[in-house]
């Protein structure tokens, strides 16, 4: 049966106190709504319909690359009204999963369970039983069977004691949605069209209402303010950290680890505290990441050791390299095996060959460095003339003396040596020493200037 996914995202999110629409607030680096869309895609939804209201332009722009049907709910007249406005575009057959844009962590597993449970009955919902369900719609059962959902504000004292509540996640046959939604009324405590009233309609039609509980409670947690957002972020991070540890990653402290994207990790990867992984990253076997590193869209091959406070963005790092502390690898940095990059070394759009080293205070931008070369402390590739960028090419087994400036475009050939402190503007041939600095000048018995008397 084909599955439509309907996502409610018209709420204003006033309590966030933000210019950014609530469903665009990030959780683990991805907008809340992005998490829901991602899960919908995993379920191979035939269509994803998102109901927007506030900040519609911004929200649609953020997901312009996704295949989504956008439906506007200009006035927020209730959850039932929200789903009703989708009817003109909603498939006539199949089943809809109804989700909330501000309940980002609902899992594919739970939704699959819900779909399975609802196939026979035509309607099912995700419920959760907690100690205190204040504020939520309560699940009213008779002989174990769901009879209705009663909103907190409409509930009697007796009903308010019910601990099982409606999480706002449903699976409903599209034929039934087309039949039931036009019949909703707003005759209730809040004067809203309640989606929850379809449960009573199903019972009146002689249907049974299926229910499932989520695998993990945080899956059904909604976000209304920044306190809840931060709390959910931690729960989600703990969950991800646990999964990584179960796959064999050694996190020194899972409470001080953040994954904002995906991490593919080999065996015996060790990650020290306060590391942030963003985008899509890969760490090979036995990679060690020191404290405080930020690693984004980067691949680091087996055996590499990264010392604390190093930052990576879109870099590719070979095996058994040594990086940091305080190294910065920027987009296009490509390190071969056994490379050493040390403190305060910045590498951008440059390839560094097998076994080459740049251990201290260096900028390598738009450079190609061969194998076995040593880049001395304080070397700068001067790649930019204020208007254009140029390349520096350094061959194999070259030695660049400390504090040299290599003014690109320039080529330092294999085996060449550059004397410390040189400003190199012309190519250096193979096995040649190039020195560019004035001869040392000496004046004996030199008197330094004296302070003038006032
Ligand atoms: C709803 C349920 C309640 C459930 C709770 C779970 C109803 C009547 N009640 O209550 O049983 O326990 O969720 O959190 O459905 N929205 C729109 N358009 C609207 C109204 C709401 O898009 O006109 C969206 C909101 O942005 C939000 C979601 O629907 O994402 C739920 O709305 P909300 O007002 O939070 O519902 P509750 O009153 O909390
Ligand atoms: Ca709510």
JSON list of C-alpha atoms in Angstrom, two decimals, residues 12 26 38 55 59 62 70 99 130 134 142 150 228 239 244 247 252 255 266 367 380 385 391 424 426:
[
{"chain": "A", "resi": 12, "resn": "UNK", "atom": "CA", "xyz": [4.11, 29.81, 14.99]},
{"chain": "A", "resi": 26, "resn": "UNK", "atom": "CA", "xyz": [18.45, 22.92, 14.38]},
{"chain": "A", "resi": 38, "resn": "UNK", "atom": "CA", "xyz": [14.54, 12.36, 6.31]},
{"chain": "A", "resi": 55, "resn": "UNK", "atom": "CA", "xyz": [7.42, 31.75, 7.83]},
{"chain": "A", "resi": 59, "resn": "UNK", "atom": "CA", "xyz": [10.62, 27.02, 5.33]},
{"chain": "A", "resi": 62, "resn": "UNK", "atom": "CA", "xyz": [15.16, 25.57, 3.20]},
{"chain": "A", "resi": 70, "resn": "UNK", "atom": "CA", "xyz": [3.41, 22.42, 0.24]},
{"chain": "A", "resi": 99, "resn": "UNK", "atom": "CA", "xyz": [3.57, 13.61, 11.81]},
{"chain": "A", "resi": 130, "resn": "UNK", "atom": "CA", "xyz": [3.88, 8.28, 31.60]},
{"chain": "A", "resi": 134, "resn": "UNK", "atom": "CA", "xyz": [-0.87, 16.80, 32.06]},
{"chain": "A", "resi": 142, "resn": "UNK", "atom": "CA", "xyz": [-12.91, 0.43, 27.43]},
{"chain": "A", "resi": 150, "resn": "UNK", "atom": "CA", "xyz": [-10.03, 13.61, 25.13]},
{"chain": "A", "resi": 228, "resn": "UNK", "atom": "CA", "xyz": [13.03, 21.62, 25.40]},
{"chain": "A", "resi": 239, "resn": "UNK", "atom": "CA", "xyz": [21.27, 7.92, 21.71]},
{"chain": "A", "resi": 244, "resn": "UNK", "atom": "CA", "xyz": [28.49, 4.40, 18.06]},
{"chain": "A", "resi": 247, "resn": "UNK", "atom": "CA", "xyz": [29.52, -0.36, 16.99]},
{"chain": "A", "resi": 252, "resn": "UNK", "atom": "CA", "xyz": [35.84, 8.70, 26.49]},
{"chain": "A", "resi": 255, "resn": "UNK", "atom": "CA", "xyz": [28.01, 13.14, 27.40]},
{"chain": "A", "resi": 266, "resn": "UNK", "atom": "CA", "xyz": [36.19, 1.65, 11.94]},
{"chain": "A", "resi": 367, "resn": "UNK", "atom": "CA", "xyz": [50.13, 23.97, -3.01]},
{"chain": "A", "resi": 380, "resn": "UNK", "atom": "CA", "xyz": [54.11, 30.70, 3.94]},
{"chain": "A", "resi": 385, "resn": "UNK", "atom": "CA", "xyz": [48.23, 38.72, -5.06]},
{"chain": "A", "resi": 391, "resn": "UNK", "atom": "CA", "xyz": [49.92, 27.56, -7.14]},
{"chain": "A", "resi": 424, "resn": "UNK", "atom": "CA", "xyz": [61.43, 32.91, -3.17]},
{"chain": "A", "resi": 426, "resn": "UNK", "atom": "CA", "xyz": [61.68, 32.38, -8.99]}
]
